[in-house]
């Protein structure tokens, strides 16, 4: 998507931190001579961040924005049960389908988030929607940190299950997710399997030419 969507690319360029959310990206980085240390899925990053916040006893307010109807509320309850000592979920909203194309609705959601007093906004509405929306409304959100984490809210709510550890370690988590959501994921991963090798090959040839 970054190859063809200029707005999405801009959102990535404006991000404070971009992490590798898949084994193929890490493997490609090693092949191209710029190795990344490891994958950092949002579903690992967010629990690790919450655990660190609690360990350091940093009073933090979180707003969950994403997933299907009612799912954010379930995630909120699970978060409060697990990390509730210093972590407070001050909002949990599952936005209406197509909200990103509805300017008044988007403005209302941004106001809700800003007025909640949240320090961290967790967005899980899928790429590129989450990144584009966060960039477009960053001045109105009044938060210290925005995390775009895809299906992580679903995982925290218990609505979706992550792959077994052995599949995560061996880079097969994509296959597990494809089996969970075949209608959506087969098309996505099929396209990735065709496009991504060409991107890696192009970058490898560019590096060779520069030498």
XYZ file of N, CA and C in Angstrom:
633
model
N 0.822 -1.207 0.000
C 0.000 0.000 0.000
C 0.855 1.255 0.000
N 1.986 1.189 0.681
C 2.874 2.357 0.722
C 3.449 2.699 -0.648
N 3.503 1.706 -1.536
C 4.046 1.945 -2.872
C 3.098 2.781 -3.738
N 1.801 2.678 -3.472
C 0.820 3.295 -4.368
C -0.052 4.363 -3.728
N -0.047 4.462 -2.405
C -0.913 5.403 -1.698
C -0.063 6.508 -1.087
N -0.068 7.680 -1.725
C 0.780 8.795 -1.286
C 0.396 9.292 0.102
N -0.912 9.319 0.391
C -1.369 9.798 1.700
C -0.928 8.844 2.808
N -1.001 7.552 2.518
C -0.562 6.541 3.485
C 0.941 6.669 3.733
N 1.685 6.870 2.658
C 3.133 7.054 2.771
C 3.453 8.274 3.631
N 2.695 9.350 3.443
C 2.896 10.566 4.237
C 2.657 10.289 5.716
N 1.622 9.511 6.001
C 1.329 9.178 7.395
C 2.508 8.446 8.031
N 3.110 7.528 7.292
C 4.271 6.797 7.814
C 5.467 7.724 8.016
N 5.675 8.645 7.080
C 6.786 9.579 7.208
C 6.618 10.492 8.424
N 5.368 10.738 8.824
C 5.096 11.602 9.969
C 5.058 10.852 11.290
N 5.189 9.540 11.233
C 5.139 8.753 12.469
C 6.418 8.920 13.279
N 6.263 8.919 14.596
C 7.429 8.989 15.480
C 8.221 7.685 15.434
N 7.500 6.570 15.288
C 8.146 5.258 15.288
C 7.372 4.314 14.385
N 8.087 3.596 13.540
C 7.493 2.569 12.674
C 8.173 1.242 12.996
N 7.370 0.225 13.272
C 7.941 -1.077 13.626
C 7.543 -2.121 12.590
N 8.302 -3.191 12.541
C 8.041 -4.278 11.589
C 7.026 -5.237 12.190
N 5.872 -5.341 11.545
C 4.790 -6.163 12.077
C 4.690 -7.512 11.363
N 5.786 -7.976 10.770
C 5.726 -9.263 10.088
C 7.105 -9.830 9.824
N 7.213 -11.148 9.887
C 8.491 -11.822 9.657
C 9.083 -11.540 8.275
N 8.267 -11.499 7.193
C 8.855 -11.241 5.867
C 9.613 -9.914 5.801
N 9.117 -8.897 6.511
C 9.803 -7.601 6.510
C 11.163 -7.718 7.194
N 11.199 -8.437 8.309
C 12.460 -8.618 9.033
C 13.451 -9.427 8.196
N 12.976 -10.494 7.568
C 13.842 -11.312 6.717
C 14.375 -10.501 5.532
N 13.510 -9.696 4.922
C 13.937 -8.856 3.801
C 14.975 -7.837 4.250
N 14.804 -7.286 5.439
C 15.769 -6.288 5.938
C 17.157 -6.908 6.080
N 17.204 -8.176 6.430
C 18.499 -8.858 6.573
C 19.111 -9.141 5.211
N 18.270 -9.540 4.263
C 18.755 -9.789 2.903
C 19.307 -8.513 2.265
N 18.717 -7.381 2.608
C 19.113 -6.106 2.013
C 20.228 -5.408 2.790
N 20.739 -6.066 3.817
C 21.882 -5.517 4.539
C 21.553 -4.446 5.551
N 20.264 -4.284 5.888
C 19.857 -3.333 6.924
C 18.970 -4.069 7.926
N 19.568 -4.982 8.684
C 18.772 -5.899 9.515
C 18.006 -5.209 10.643
N 16.750 -5.563 10.760
C 15.940 -5.166 11.902
C 16.061 -6.266 12.954
N 16.029 -5.903 14.239
C 16.267 -6.915 15.283
C 15.170 -7.960 15.403
N 13.901 -7.558 15.225
C 12.812 -8.514 15.426
C 11.499 -7.895 14.971
N 10.466 -8.732 14.920
C 9.123 -8.226 14.645
C 8.548 -7.615 15.931
N 7.693 -6.619 15.751
C 7.020 -5.987 16.888
C 5.536 -5.827 16.543
N 4.750 -6.909 16.650
C 3.316 -6.797 16.389
C 2.647 -5.900 17.422
N 1.600 -5.196 16.999
C 0.864 -4.369 17.944
C 0.302 -5.177 19.091
N -0.039 -6.433 18.816
C -0.607 -7.289 19.850
C 0.430 -7.712 20.885
N 1.716 -7.498 20.612
C 2.773 -7.660 21.618
C 3.138 -6.318 22.234
N 3.180 -5.304 21.383
C 3.626 -3.974 21.815
C 2.720 -3.390 22.895
N 1.404 -3.448 22.684
C 0.489 -2.792 23.615
C 0.494 -3.447 24.998
N 0.378 -4.780 25.106
C 0.469 -5.378 26.443
C 1.813 -5.101 27.124
N 2.902 -5.098 26.346
C 4.217 -4.811 26.929
C 4.264 -3.388 27.470
N 3.680 -2.453 26.709
C 3.641 -1.057 27.151
C 2.814 -0.912 28.430
N 1.655 -1.552 28.461
C 0.807 -1.471 29.653
C 1.511 -2.070 30.873
N 2.202 -3.180 30.667
C 2.922 -3.825 31.773
C 4.028 -2.920 32.300
N 4.736 -2.263 31.364
C 5.814 -1.338 31.759
C 5.259 -0.148 32.535
N 4.134 0.387 32.081
C 3.496 1.519 32.757
C 3.139 1.150 34.200
N 2.570 -0.037 34.364
C 2.181 -0.476 35.698
C 3.388 -0.762 36.582
N 4.435 -1.350 35.987
C 5.647 -1.646 36.756
C 6.290 -0.373 37.292
N 6.219 0.687 36.499
C 6.807 1.969 36.905
C 5.816 2.866 37.639
N 4.574 2.351 37.812
C 3.524 3.078 38.530
C 3.297 4.486 37.953
N 3.197 4.544 36.628
C 2.943 5.813 35.940
C 1.435 5.912 35.683
N 0.780 6.823 36.357
C -0.656 6.990 36.184
C -0.947 7.399 34.734
N -1.714 6.577 34.017
C -1.920 6.767 32.582
C -3.376 6.521 32.218
N -3.904 7.402 31.355
C -5.277 7.265 30.867
C -5.239 6.851 29.397
N -6.071 5.880 29.055
C -6.073 5.288 27.717
C -7.467 5.384 27.101
N -7.493 5.641 25.796
C -8.753 5.629 25.050
C -8.638 4.571 23.959
N -9.615 3.660 23.905
C -9.651 2.618 22.878
C -10.621 3.039 21.777
N -10.154 3.005 20.538
C -10.975 3.456 19.411
C -10.851 2.444 18.288
N -11.884 1.607 18.132
C -11.797 0.628 17.062
C -12.555 -0.654 17.354
N -12.391 -1.607 16.444
C -13.031 -2.932 16.501
C -14.541 -2.808 16.278
N -15.231 -3.961 16.324
C -16.652 -3.999 16.051
C -17.487 -3.517 17.223
N -18.804 -3.416 17.030
C -19.696 -2.937 18.088
C -19.525 -3.694 19.395
N -19.274 -2.959 20.466
C -19.151 -3.555 21.789
C -17.814 -4.175 22.112
N -16.965 -4.366 21.110
C -15.692 -5.058 21.336
C -14.738 -4.195 22.170
N -14.701 -2.905 21.902
C -13.824 -2.013 22.667
C -14.196 -2.013 24.146
N -15.491 -2.134 24.440
C -15.932 -2.181 25.837
C -15.430 -3.447 26.524
N -15.462 -4.580 25.812
C -14.926 -5.822 26.374
C -13.424 -5.699 26.621
N -12.726 -5.078 25.655
C -11.282 -4.881 25.816
C -11.006 -3.995 27.022
N -11.816 -2.946 27.176
C -11.656 -2.062 28.340
C -11.758 -2.844 29.647
N -12.774 -3.681 29.765
C -12.967 -4.440 31.004
C -11.792 -5.379 31.266
N -11.295 -6.020 30.210
C -10.160 -6.939 30.375
C -8.886 -6.191 30.751
N -8.698 -5.017 30.154
C -7.520 -4.203 30.488
C -7.579 -3.766 31.942
N -8.752 -3.305 32.375
C -8.882 -2.842 33.764
C -8.657 -3.981 34.757
N -9.093 -5.177 34.394
C -8.886 -6.330 35.267
C -7.404 -6.687 35.368
N -6.699 -6.610 34.249
C -5.299 -7.044 34.208
C -4.317 -5.967 34.636
N -4.563 -4.700 34.231
C -3.591 -3.629 34.480
C -4.185 -2.436 35.237
N -5.316 -2.622 35.883
C -6.071 -1.487 36.404
C -5.457 -0.710 37.553
N -4.329 -1.134 38.094
C -3.764 -0.440 39.255
C -3.382 1.004 38.944
N -2.693 1.217 37.830
C -2.291 2.583 37.477
C -2.793 2.980 36.095
N -3.447 2.045 35.411
C -3.912 2.273 34.051
C -5.430 2.442 34.071
N -5.908 3.544 33.518
C -7.347 3.806 33.497
C -7.824 3.971 32.058
N -8.776 3.152 31.646
C -9.368 3.291 30.316
C -10.515 4.294 30.429
N -10.327 5.473 29.874
C -11.298 6.560 30.030
C -12.293 6.632 28.874
N -12.107 5.774 27.873
C -13.034 5.756 26.744
C -12.850 4.491 25.935
N -13.942 3.975 25.406
C -13.883 2.767 24.578
C -14.994 2.867 23.538
N -14.613 3.236 22.337
C -15.591 3.499 21.281
C -15.313 2.642 20.055
N -16.352 2.013 19.552
C -16.272 1.289 18.284
C -16.944 2.176 17.229
N -16.167 2.839 16.378
C -16.753 3.792 15.435
C -17.643 3.126 14.399
N -18.598 3.901 13.899
C -19.514 3.392 12.879
C -18.766 3.115 11.583
N -19.249 2.133 10.833
C -18.626 1.794 9.554
C -18.662 3.004 8.619
N -17.516 3.310 8.005
C -17.438 4.433 7.083
C -17.254 5.777 7.753
N -16.965 5.781 9.057
C -16.831 7.043 9.791
C -15.762 7.956 9.202
N -14.726 7.346 8.618
C -13.614 8.137 8.109
C -14.016 9.019 6.938
N -15.138 8.707 6.292
C -15.634 9.508 5.171
C -16.708 10.503 5.610
N -17.032 10.505 6.883
C -18.081 11.361 7.429
C -17.426 12.429 8.305
N -17.249 13.629 7.752
C -16.524 14.686 8.463
C -17.147 15.043 9.812
N -18.478 15.245 9.896
C -19.066 15.547 11.216
C -18.861 14.422 12.228
N -18.985 13.159 11.779
C -18.784 12.028 12.694
C -17.337 11.977 13.163
N -16.402 12.173 12.240
C -14.982 12.157 12.600
C -14.657 13.265 13.598
N -15.229 14.445 13.364
C -14.997 15.566 14.281
C -15.554 15.259 15.666
N -16.722 14.602 15.702
C -17.331 14.244 16.990
C -16.478 13.221 17.736
N -15.956 12.237 17.019
C -15.075 11.248 17.650
C -13.808 11.910 18.180
N -13.245 12.819 17.397
C -12.028 13.520 17.829
C -12.295 14.330 19.094
N -13.461 14.986 19.160
C -13.817 15.758 20.371
C -13.983 14.833 21.567
N -14.636 13.701 21.343
C -14.829 12.737 22.434
C -13.490 12.295 23.006
N -12.553 12.018 22.133
C -11.219 11.583 22.575
C -10.510 12.708 23.313
N -10.558 13.911 22.755
C -9.877 15.058 23.368
C -10.444 15.368 24.746
N -11.758 15.273 24.878
C -12.404 15.624 26.140
C -12.256 14.542 27.201
N -11.821 13.350 26.801
C -11.668 12.248 27.762
C -10.471 12.438 28.680
N -9.522 13.269 28.253
C -8.298 13.456 29.037
C -7.292 12.336 28.864
N -7.458 11.535 27.806
C -6.564 10.391 27.585
C -5.136 10.836 27.293
N -4.179 10.052 27.778
C -2.765 10.246 27.442
C -2.409 9.471 26.183
N -2.990 8.269 26.054
C -2.689 7.374 24.933
C -3.980 7.034 24.193
N -3.948 7.187 22.885
C -5.059 6.761 22.040
C -4.638 5.500 21.305
N -5.412 4.450 21.465
C -5.168 3.183 20.775
C -6.208 3.054 19.660
N -5.741 3.064 18.407
C -6.649 2.958 17.273
C -6.502 1.589 16.622
N -7.629 0.924 16.433
C -7.602 -0.385 15.789
C -8.710 -0.501 14.762
N -8.555 0.196 13.647
C -9.570 0.145 12.586
C -8.967 -0.322 11.255
N -7.737 -0.814 11.298
C -7.109 -1.346 10.094
C -6.371 -0.303 9.281
N -5.384 -0.779 8.543
C -4.588 0.095 7.669
C -5.199 0.109 6.270
N -5.142 1.262 5.589
C -4.505 2.521 6.002
C -5.431 3.458 6.758
N -6.659 3.002 7.038
C -7.657 3.884 7.652
C -7.146 4.503 8.956
N -6.571 3.667 9.835
C -6.180 4.168 11.154
C -5.068 5.207 11.066
N -4.087 4.963 10.200
C -2.972 5.906 10.065
C -3.424 7.224 9.443
N -4.263 7.143 8.418
C -4.746 8.352 7.752
C -5.612 9.184 8.694
N -6.468 8.524 9.466
C -7.354 9.252 10.380
C -6.554 9.905 11.498
N -5.590 9.187 12.025
C -4.756 9.738 13.105
C -3.990 10.962 12.628
N -3.441 10.897 11.419
C -2.682 12.034 10.886
C -3.597 13.228 10.638
N -4.768 12.969 10.073
C -5.692 14.051 9.736
C -6.226 14.780 10.965
N -6.334 14.059 12.101
C -6.954 14.652 13.288
C -5.981 14.833 14.456
N -4.701 14.741 14.170
C -3.725 14.776 15.265
C -3.775 16.055 16.089
N -4.132 17.171 15.459
C -4.165 18.439 16.184
C -5.380 18.535 17.104
N -6.430 17.768 16.820
C -7.661 17.845 17.619
C -7.721 16.817 18.742
N -6.878 15.807 18.707
C -7.025 14.668 19.615
C -6.554 14.961 21.041
N -5.590 15.843 21.208
C -5.107 16.248 22.532
C -4.592 15.067 23.359
N -3.834 14.180 22.721
C -3.223 13.052 23.427
C -1.705 13.119 23.247
N -0.990 12.401 24.089
C 0.468 12.400 24.013
C 0.998 11.370 23.014
N 0.227 10.313 22.819
C 0.688 9.209 21.984
C -0.494 8.554 21.285
N -0.339 8.288 19.987
C -1.335 7.527 19.227
C -0.676 6.245 18.747
N -1.308 5.121 19.026
C -0.801 3.827 18.576
C -1.801 3.211 17.604
N -1.347 2.922 16.393
C -2.190 2.270 15.386
C -1.860 0.782 15.410
N -2.795 -0.021 15.902
C -2.450 -1.406 16.240
C -3.374 -2.462 15.632
N -4.116 -2.117 14.585
C -4.899 -3.119 13.870
C -5.864 -3.896 14.742
N -5.712 -5.220 14.754
C -6.669 -6.103 15.441
C -6.386 -6.274 16.940
N -5.487 -5.488 17.494
C -5.081 -5.686 18.888
C -6.237 -5.507 19.861
N -7.142 -4.580 19.586
C -8.299 -4.402 20.474
C -9.144 -5.669 20.495
N -9.295 -6.313 19.338
C -10.020 -7.586 19.270
C -9.334 -8.653 20.116
N -8.005 -8.694 20.052
C -7.265 -9.676 20.845
C -7.447 -9.416 22.344
N -7.367 -8.149 22.740
C -7.513 -7.808 24.155
C -8.923 -8.091 24.659
N -9.901 -7.994 23.748
C -11.284 -8.281 24.125
C -11.570 -9.779 24.174
N -10.670 -10.586 23.614
C -10.906 -12.023 23.533
C -11.789 -12.418 22.365
N -12.040 -11.476 21.445
C -12.874 -11.748 20.277
C -12.097 -12.553 19.226
N -10.791 -12.356 19.180
C -9.931 -13.113 18.281
C -8.788 -13.698 19.086
N -8.299 -14.848 18.641
C -7.198 -15.514 19.325
C -5.929 -15.408 18.487
N -4.826 -15.148 19.160
C -3.544 -15.138 18.461
C -3.075 -16.555 18.173
N -2.197 -16.667 17.210
C -1.648 -17.976 16.856
C -0.843 -18.548 18.017
N -0.702 -19.885 18.077
C 0.164 -20.491 19.095
C 1.586 -19.945 18.993
N 2.303 -20.023 20.097
C 3.653 -19.447 20.149
C 4.565 -20.014 19.073
N 4.444 -21.301 18.789
C 5.353 -21.896 17.808
C 5.098 -21.321 16.418
N 3.852 -20.968 16.133
C 3.541 -20.357 14.839
C 4.043 -18.921 14.789
N 3.967 -18.218 15.907
C 4.501 -16.860 15.969
C 6.016 -16.869 15.759
N 6.692 -17.820 16.405
C 8.157 -17.883 16.320
C 8.632 -18.253 14.919
N 7.876 -19.098 14.238
C 8.313 -19.581 12.927
C 7.757 -18.761 11.769
N 7.086 -17.662 12.089
C 6.594 -16.788 11.029
C 5.339 -17.273 10.348
N 4.542 -18.099 11.029
C 3.326 -18.646 10.438
C 2.051 -18.028 11.001
N 2.188 -16.931 11.730
C 0.996 -16.314 12.313
C 0.032 -15.846 11.226
N 0.589 -15.436 10.082
C -0.251 -15.011 8.960
C -1.185 -16.145 8.520
N -0.672 -17.378 8.534
C -1.467 -18.529 8.110
C -2.610 -18.782 9.094
N -2.314 -18.616 10.368
C -3.337 -18.794 11.408
C -4.442 -17.758 11.242
N -4.047 -16.517 11.001
C -5.045 -15.451 10.816
C -5.844 -15.663 9.541
N -5.220 -16.175 8.504
C -5.915 -16.434 7.249
C -6.990 -17.509 7.446
N -6.670 -18.490 8.269
C -7.658 -19.537 8.549
C -8.810 -18.996 9.398
N -8.527 -18.005 10.243
C -9.575 -17.399 11.059
C -10.516 -16.544 10.227
N -9.940 -15.764 9.293
C -10.730 -14.827 8.491
C -10.415 -15.013 7.007
N -10.800 -16.146 6.432
C -10.399 -16.441 5.054
C -10.915 -15.427 4.030
N -12.133 -14.949 4.171
C -12.697 -14.023 3.185
C -11.857 -12.758 3.048
N -11.376 -12.257 4.178
C -10.606 -11.005 4.154
C -9.122 -11.236 3.938
N -8.588 -12.271 4.593
C -7.140 -12.439 4.630
C -6.559 -13.142 3.407
N -7.310 -14.031 2.769
C -6.769 -14.719 1.590
C -6.415 -13.701 0.508
N -7.307 -12.777 0.264
C -7.047 -11.744 -0.745
C -5.862 -10.866 -0.354
N -5.838 -10.479 0.919
C -4.759 -9.603 1.400
C -3.401 -10.281 1.284
N -3.293 -11.490 1.819
C -2.003 -12.173 1.809
C -1.621 -12.647 0.418
N -2.636 -12.954 -0.404
C -2.342 -13.335 -1.790
C -1.683 -12.194 -2.541
N -2.208 -11.001 -2.361
C -1.619 -9.823 -3.004
C -0.212 -9.570 -2.472
N -0.053 -9.682 -1.148
C 1.269 -9.483 -0.534
C 2.297 -10.447 -1.110
N 1.879 -11.694 -1.287
C 2.799 -12.728 -1.769
C 3.291 -12.436 -3.174
N 2.484 -11.713 -3.953
C 2.881 -11.356 -5.316
C 3.711 -10.077 -5.338
N 3.248 -9.067 -4.601
C 3.856 -7.732 -4.677
C 5.166 -7.637 -3.891
N 5.188 -8.197 -2.677
C 6.326 -7.966 -1.790
C 7.662 -8.461 -2.350
N 7.739 -9.656 -2.952
C 9.028 -10.085 -3.511
C 9.577 -9.125 -4.572
N 8.685 -8.522 -5.365
C 9.136 -7.573 -6.372
C 9.697 -6.306 -5.733
N 9.111 -5.882 -4.624
C 9.630 -4.709 -3.908
C 11.034 -4.997 -3.378
N 11.200 -6.185 -2.799
C 12.515 -6.569 -2.263
C 13.544 -6.662 -3.384
N 13.167 -7.266 -4.508
C 14.077 -7.390 -5.640
C 14.467 -6.022 -6.183
N 13.495 -5.131 -6.301
C 13.778 -3.776 -6.782
C 14.779 -3.066 -5.873
N 14.549 -3.172 -4.555
C 15.463 -2.517 -3.616
C 16.855 -3.137 -3.666
N 16.922 -4.446 -3.847
C 18.219 -5.119 -3.946
C 18.978 -4.645 -5.185
N 18.280 -4.498 -6.302
C 18.914 -4.023 -7.541
C 19.377 -2.581 -7.390
N 18.583 -1.762 -6.714
C 18.971 -0.363 -6.487
C 20.235 -0.274 -5.651
N 20.321 -1.133 -4.628
C 21.519 -1.141 -3.777
C 22.746 -1.595 -4.573
N 22.550 -2.564 -5.478
C 23.645 -3.046 -6.300
C 24.146 -1.951 -7.247
N 23.221 -1.203 -7.837
C 23.584 -0.124 -8.752
C 24.361 0.979 -8.045
N 24.014 1.272 -6.811
C 24.703 2.323 -6.061
C 26.143 1.941 -5.749
N 26.405 0.654 -5.670
C 27.767 0.197 -5.412
C 28.641 0.370 -6.645
